[in-house]
XYZ file of C-alpha atoms in Angstrom:
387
model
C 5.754 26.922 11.382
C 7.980 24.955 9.571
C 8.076 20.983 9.500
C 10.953 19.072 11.098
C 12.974 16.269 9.051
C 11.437 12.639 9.903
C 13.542 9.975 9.096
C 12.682 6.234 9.010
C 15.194 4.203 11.184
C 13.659 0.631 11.792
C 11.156 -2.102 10.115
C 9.807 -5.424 10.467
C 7.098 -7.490 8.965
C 5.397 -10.700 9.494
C 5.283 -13.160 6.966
C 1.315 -12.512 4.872
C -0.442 -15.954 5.353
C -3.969 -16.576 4.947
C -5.109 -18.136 8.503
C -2.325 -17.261 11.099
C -2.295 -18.814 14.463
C -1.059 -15.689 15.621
C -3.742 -13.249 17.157
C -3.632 -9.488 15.894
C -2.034 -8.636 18.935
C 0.465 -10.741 18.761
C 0.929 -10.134 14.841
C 1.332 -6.615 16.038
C 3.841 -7.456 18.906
C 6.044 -9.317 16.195
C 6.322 -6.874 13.665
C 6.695 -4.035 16.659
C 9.626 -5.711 18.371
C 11.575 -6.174 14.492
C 11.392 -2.629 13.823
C 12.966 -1.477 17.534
C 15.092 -4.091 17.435
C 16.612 -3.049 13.729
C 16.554 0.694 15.212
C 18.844 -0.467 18.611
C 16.506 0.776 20.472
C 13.486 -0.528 23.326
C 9.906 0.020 23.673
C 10.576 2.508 26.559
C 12.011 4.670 24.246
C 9.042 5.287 21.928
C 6.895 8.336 22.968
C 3.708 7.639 20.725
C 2.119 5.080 18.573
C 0.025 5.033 15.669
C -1.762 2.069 15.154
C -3.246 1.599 11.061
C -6.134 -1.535 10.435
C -8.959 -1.542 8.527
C -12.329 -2.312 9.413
C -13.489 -3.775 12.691
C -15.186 -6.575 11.277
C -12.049 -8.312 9.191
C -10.327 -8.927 13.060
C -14.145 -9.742 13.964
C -13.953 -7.958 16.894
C -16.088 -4.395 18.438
C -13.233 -1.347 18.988
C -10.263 -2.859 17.562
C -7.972 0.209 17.961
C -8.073 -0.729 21.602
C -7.751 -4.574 21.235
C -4.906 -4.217 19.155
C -2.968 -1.305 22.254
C -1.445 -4.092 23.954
C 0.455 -5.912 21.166
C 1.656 -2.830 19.743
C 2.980 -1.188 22.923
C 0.483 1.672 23.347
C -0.269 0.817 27.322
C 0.712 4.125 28.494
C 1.625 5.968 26.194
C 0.052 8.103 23.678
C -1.777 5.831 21.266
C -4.234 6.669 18.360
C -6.155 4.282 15.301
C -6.473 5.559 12.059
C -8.090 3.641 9.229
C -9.086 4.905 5.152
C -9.242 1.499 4.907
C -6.935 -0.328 1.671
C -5.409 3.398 1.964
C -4.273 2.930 5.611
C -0.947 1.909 5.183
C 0.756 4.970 3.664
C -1.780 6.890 5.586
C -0.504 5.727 9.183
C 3.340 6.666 8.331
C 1.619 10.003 7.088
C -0.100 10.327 10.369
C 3.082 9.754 12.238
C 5.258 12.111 10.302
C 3.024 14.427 11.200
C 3.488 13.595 14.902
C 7.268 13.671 14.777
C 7.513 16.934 11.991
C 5.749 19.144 14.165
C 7.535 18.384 17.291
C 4.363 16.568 19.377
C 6.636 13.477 19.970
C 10.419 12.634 18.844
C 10.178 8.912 18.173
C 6.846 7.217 16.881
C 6.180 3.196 16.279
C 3.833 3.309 13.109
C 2.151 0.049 13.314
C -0.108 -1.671 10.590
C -2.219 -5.463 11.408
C -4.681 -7.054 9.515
C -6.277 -10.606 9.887
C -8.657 -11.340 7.632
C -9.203 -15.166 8.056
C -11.428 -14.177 11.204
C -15.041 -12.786 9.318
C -16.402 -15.529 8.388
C -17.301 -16.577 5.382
C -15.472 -14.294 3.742
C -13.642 -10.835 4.211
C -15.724 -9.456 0.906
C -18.651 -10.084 3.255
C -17.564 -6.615 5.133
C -17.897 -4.517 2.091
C -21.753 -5.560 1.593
C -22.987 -2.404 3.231
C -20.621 0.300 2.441
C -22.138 1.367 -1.030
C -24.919 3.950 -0.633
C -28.050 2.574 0.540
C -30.630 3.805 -2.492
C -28.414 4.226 -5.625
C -26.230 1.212 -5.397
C -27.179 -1.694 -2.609
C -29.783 -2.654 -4.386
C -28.022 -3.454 -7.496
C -25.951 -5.882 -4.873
C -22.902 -4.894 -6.093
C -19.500 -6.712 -4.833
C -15.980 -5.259 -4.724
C -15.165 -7.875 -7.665
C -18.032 -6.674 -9.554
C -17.374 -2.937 -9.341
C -13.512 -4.176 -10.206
C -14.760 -5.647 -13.658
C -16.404 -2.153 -14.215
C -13.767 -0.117 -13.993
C -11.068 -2.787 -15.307
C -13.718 -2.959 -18.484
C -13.866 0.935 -18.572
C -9.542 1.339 -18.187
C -9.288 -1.662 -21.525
C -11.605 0.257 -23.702
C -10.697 3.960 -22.895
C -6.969 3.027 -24.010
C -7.271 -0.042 -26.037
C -5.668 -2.335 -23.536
C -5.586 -5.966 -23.835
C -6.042 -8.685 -21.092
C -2.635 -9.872 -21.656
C -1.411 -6.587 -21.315
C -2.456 -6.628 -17.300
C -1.695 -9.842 -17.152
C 1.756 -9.095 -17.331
C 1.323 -7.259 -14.309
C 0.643 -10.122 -11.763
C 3.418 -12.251 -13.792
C 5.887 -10.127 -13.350
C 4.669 -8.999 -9.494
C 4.326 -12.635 -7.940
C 7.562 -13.661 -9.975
C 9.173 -10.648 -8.165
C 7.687 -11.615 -4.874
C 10.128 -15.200 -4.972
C 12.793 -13.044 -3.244
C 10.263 -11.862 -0.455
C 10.374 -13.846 3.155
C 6.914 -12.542 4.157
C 5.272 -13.605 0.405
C 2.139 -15.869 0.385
C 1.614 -16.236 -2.972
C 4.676 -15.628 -4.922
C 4.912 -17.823 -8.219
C 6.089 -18.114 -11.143
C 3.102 -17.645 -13.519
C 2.798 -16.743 -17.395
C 0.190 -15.015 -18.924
C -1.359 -17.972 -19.977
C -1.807 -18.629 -16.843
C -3.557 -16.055 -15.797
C -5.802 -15.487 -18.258
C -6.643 -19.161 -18.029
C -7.481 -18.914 -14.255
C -10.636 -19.126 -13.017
C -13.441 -15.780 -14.422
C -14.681 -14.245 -11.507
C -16.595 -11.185 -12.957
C -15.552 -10.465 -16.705
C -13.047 -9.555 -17.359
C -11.248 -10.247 -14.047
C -9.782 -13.556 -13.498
C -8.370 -15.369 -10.141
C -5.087 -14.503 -10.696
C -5.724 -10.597 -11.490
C -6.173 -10.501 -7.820
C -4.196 -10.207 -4.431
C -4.794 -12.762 -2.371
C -6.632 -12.104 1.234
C -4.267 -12.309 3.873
C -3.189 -12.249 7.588
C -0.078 -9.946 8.573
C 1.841 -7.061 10.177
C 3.955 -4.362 9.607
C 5.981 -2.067 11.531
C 8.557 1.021 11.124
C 10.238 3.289 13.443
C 9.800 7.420 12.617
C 12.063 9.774 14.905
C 13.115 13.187 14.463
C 16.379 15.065 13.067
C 18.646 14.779 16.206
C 17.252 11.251 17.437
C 18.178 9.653 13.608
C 21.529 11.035 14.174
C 21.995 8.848 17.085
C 21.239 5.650 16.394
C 22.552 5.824 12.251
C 24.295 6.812 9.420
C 21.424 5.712 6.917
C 18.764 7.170 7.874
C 16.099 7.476 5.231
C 13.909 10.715 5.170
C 9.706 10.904 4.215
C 10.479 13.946 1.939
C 6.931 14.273 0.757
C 2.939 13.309 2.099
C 0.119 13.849 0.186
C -3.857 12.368 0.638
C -6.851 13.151 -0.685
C -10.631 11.781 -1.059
C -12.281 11.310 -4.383
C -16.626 11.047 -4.722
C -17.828 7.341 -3.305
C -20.690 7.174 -5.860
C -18.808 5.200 -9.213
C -21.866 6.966 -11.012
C -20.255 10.296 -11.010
C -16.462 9.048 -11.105
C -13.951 8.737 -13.504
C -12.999 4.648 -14.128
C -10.170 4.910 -16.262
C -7.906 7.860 -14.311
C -7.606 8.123 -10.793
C -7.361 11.636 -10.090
C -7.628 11.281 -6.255
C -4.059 9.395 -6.763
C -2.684 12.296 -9.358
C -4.000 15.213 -6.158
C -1.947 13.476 -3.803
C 1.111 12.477 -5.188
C 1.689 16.643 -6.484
C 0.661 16.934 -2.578
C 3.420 15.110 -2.207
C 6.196 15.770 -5.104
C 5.323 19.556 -3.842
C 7.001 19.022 -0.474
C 9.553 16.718 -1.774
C 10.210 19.271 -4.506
C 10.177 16.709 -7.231
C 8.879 18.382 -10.933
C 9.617 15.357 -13.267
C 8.161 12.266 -11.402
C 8.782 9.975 -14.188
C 12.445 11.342 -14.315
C 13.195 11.727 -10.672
C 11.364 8.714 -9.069
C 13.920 6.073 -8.966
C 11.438 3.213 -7.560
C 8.055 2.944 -6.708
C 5.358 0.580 -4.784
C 1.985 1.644 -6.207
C -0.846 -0.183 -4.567
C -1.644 -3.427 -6.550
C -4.652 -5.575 -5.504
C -5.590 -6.133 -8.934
C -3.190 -6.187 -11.681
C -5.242 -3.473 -13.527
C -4.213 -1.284 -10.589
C -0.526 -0.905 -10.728
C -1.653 0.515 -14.475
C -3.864 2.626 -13.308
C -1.934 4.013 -10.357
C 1.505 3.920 -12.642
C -0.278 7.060 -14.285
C -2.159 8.524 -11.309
C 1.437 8.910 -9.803
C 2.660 10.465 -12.260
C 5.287 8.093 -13.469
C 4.014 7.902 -17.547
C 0.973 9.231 -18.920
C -1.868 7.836 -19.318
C -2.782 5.054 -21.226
C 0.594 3.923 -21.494
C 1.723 2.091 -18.388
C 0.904 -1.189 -19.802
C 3.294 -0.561 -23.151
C 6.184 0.283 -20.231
C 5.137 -2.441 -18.164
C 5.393 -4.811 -21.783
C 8.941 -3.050 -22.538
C 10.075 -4.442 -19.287
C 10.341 -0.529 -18.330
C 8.932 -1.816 -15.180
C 11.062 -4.528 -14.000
C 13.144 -4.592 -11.137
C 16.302 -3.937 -13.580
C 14.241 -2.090 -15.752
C 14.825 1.946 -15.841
C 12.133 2.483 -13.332
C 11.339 -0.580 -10.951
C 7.445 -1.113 -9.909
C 6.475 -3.257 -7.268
C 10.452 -5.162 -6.992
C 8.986 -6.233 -3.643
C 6.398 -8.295 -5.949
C 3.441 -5.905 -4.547
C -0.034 -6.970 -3.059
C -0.230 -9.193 -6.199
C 2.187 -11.601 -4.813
C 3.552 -11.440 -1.537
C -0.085 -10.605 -0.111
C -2.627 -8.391 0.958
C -3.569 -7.863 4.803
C -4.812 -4.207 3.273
C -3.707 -1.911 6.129
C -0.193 -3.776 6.402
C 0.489 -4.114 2.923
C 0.806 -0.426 2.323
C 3.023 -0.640 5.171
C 5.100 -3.132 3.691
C 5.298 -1.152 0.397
C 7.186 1.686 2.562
C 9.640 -1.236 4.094
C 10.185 -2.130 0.377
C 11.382 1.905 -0.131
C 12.867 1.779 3.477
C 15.147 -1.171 2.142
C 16.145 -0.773 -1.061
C 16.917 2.707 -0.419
C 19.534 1.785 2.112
C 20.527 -0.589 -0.034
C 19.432 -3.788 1.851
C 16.963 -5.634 -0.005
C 19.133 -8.312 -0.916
C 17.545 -10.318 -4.059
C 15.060 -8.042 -4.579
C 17.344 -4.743 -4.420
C 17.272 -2.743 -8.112
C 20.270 -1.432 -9.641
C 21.637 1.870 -9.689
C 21.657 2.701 -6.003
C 18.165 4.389 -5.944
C 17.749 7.449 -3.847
C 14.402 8.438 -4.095
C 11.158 6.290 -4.204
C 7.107 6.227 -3.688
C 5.016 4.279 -2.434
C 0.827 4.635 -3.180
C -2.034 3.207 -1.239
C -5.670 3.243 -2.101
C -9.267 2.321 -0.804
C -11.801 2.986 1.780
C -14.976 3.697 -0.855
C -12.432 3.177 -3.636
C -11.921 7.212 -3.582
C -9.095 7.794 -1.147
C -5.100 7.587 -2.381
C -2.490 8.395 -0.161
C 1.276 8.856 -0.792
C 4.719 9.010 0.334
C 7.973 10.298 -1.006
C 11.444 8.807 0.677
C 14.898 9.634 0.214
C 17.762 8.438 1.516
């Protein structure tokens, strides 16, 4: 059976904060209501929802899936959670292509919310137990901690300076001044960062995304339906996932080859050959600095060892020849994980219809990716659009 064409045809975000007074319902409700709105069209006309968030315990509440329904829209009608945690938000859109391609439903709200300022003391604090129980817990590892490993292990492999990833959150929270939702966009030198605050050598405070509150919402329908309601629709050409090992033992630091499986997943059904020629923009997850690197040639986009001489060639600005992160990324406009892979399709969704305003690249762009990553650190998940 072949797969119908999905098209993208609405989106709206919250603004990323780090305590919102909203509740995740009503984070949910905002960012629902923007996307139908920009789409013309009302709640009553969506058939299913998909609903992405991360674990229970950031929202600090039992079941979440359900206490999110309400806000999103789901009360009577077909309604399902997914979560591969930071890799939930290209994984939801995924899960609602695959709703809309293979005819289950015409018209599917794909909805992302995260608030994080609710576990108490910290959101780190829900990672403490997801490590294997006899290899790793009791070396009491933390997320920042197995960071520094595999930042360490990327610097040596390819002889890559700090100030080389530095230039990574400079140029991604100076990018995010354009953004309405950012939290943390600002204008930052290397200095800077590599005069922040060490966390877990070598990572500093401002290698790292912020933790953050926030929604994110866009509108899938099918072939006929995108017809209707406009003449700029933009289509998810290509999906691709796939799960690496969970033990960092047995896995390779400096390449992520979970990323590489599922973006050719994806350039496959796009039919893309030359990613680094074809790809006109791309949002690669980036909740460390290191990351964008390190996904930069997972995806495909330059081989390896050498996104940080592209990214210090300004190959990687938003008028550079290939654009990373113009919407200034996790890095600086936030990171309420399930919605800000979300918002990294928007960023696509936008500036392939031309309507990112300050932020929109040059040369008309026509194709783009966006990359998510997370759960155990092993899952990547990726989505080709074209307009």
């Amino acid at each position: 059976m072949g797969y119908r064409k999905v098209a993208v045809v609405g989106a709206g975000i919250t603004k990323f904060v780090r305590r919102a007074q909203e509740t995740g319902p009503e984070m949910s409700y905002l960012a629902s209501k923007m996307a139908l709105d920009q789409a013309g069209m009302k709640l009553k006309d969506v058939e299913m929802i998909t609903m992405g968030s991360a674990p229970d315990a950031f929202d600090g509440v039992h079941m979440k899936g359900e206490y999110l329904l309400s806000g999103a829209g789901g009360n009577n009608k077909q309604y399902i959670r997914n979560f591969v945690g930071g890799g939930t938000g290209v994984f939801a859109p995924v899960h609602g292509w695959m709703h809309v391609a293979s005819g289950a439903c015409d018209v599917c709200l794909v909805v992302c919310s995260e608030k994080m300022s609710t576990i108490y003391p910290h959101p780190a604090g829900a990672f403490l137990t997801i490590f294997d129980h006899t290899t790793e817990q009791p070396l009491k590892p933390t997320l920042i901690w197995i960071f520094a490993l595999e930042m360490r292990r990327y610097m040596e492999t390819y002889g890559i300076s700090k100030a080389d990833i530095a230039r990574v959150a400079v140029k991604n929270k100076n990018n995010a001044l354009d953004h309405p939702s950012a939290q943390v966009a600002e204008v930052v030198t290397i200095e800077d960062v590599l005069n922040s605050e060490v966390l877990a050598e070598p990572v500093n405070r401002l290698d790292i995304s912020p933790a953050s509150d926030g929604a994110a919402a866009i509108l899938l329908v099918s072939e006929d339906v995108a017809k209707r309601l406009t003449d700029k629709p933009v289509w998810i050409d290509g999906v691709g996932w796939n799960l690496d090992t969970a033990y960092w033992a047995t896995k390779d630091l400096c390449y992520p080859r979970y990323v590489e499986k599922a973006a050719r997943m994806a350039y496959d059904m796009a039919g893309i050959k030359e990613p680094h020629k074809e790809i006109q923009v791309a949002e690669p997850y980036d909740p460390f600095d290191y990351k964008e690197l390190h996904h930069m040639e997972g995806l495909l986009l330059c081989a390896r060892g050498d996104a940080a001489r592209l990214t210090a060639e300004g190959y990687t600005a938003r008028t550079g020849n290939l654009p990373v992160c113009p919407s200034g990324g996790a890095l600086g406009v936030g990171n309420p994980i399930s919605a800000t892979g979300l918002m990294k399709v928007i960023e696509l969704f936008l500036q392939l219809r031309g309507e990112a305003g300050a932020r929109q690249v040059p040369g008309n762009p026509r194709v783009g990716v966006a990359q998510a990553w997370g759960d155990l650190m092993q899952v990547g998940t990726v989505i080709v659009l074209r307009s």
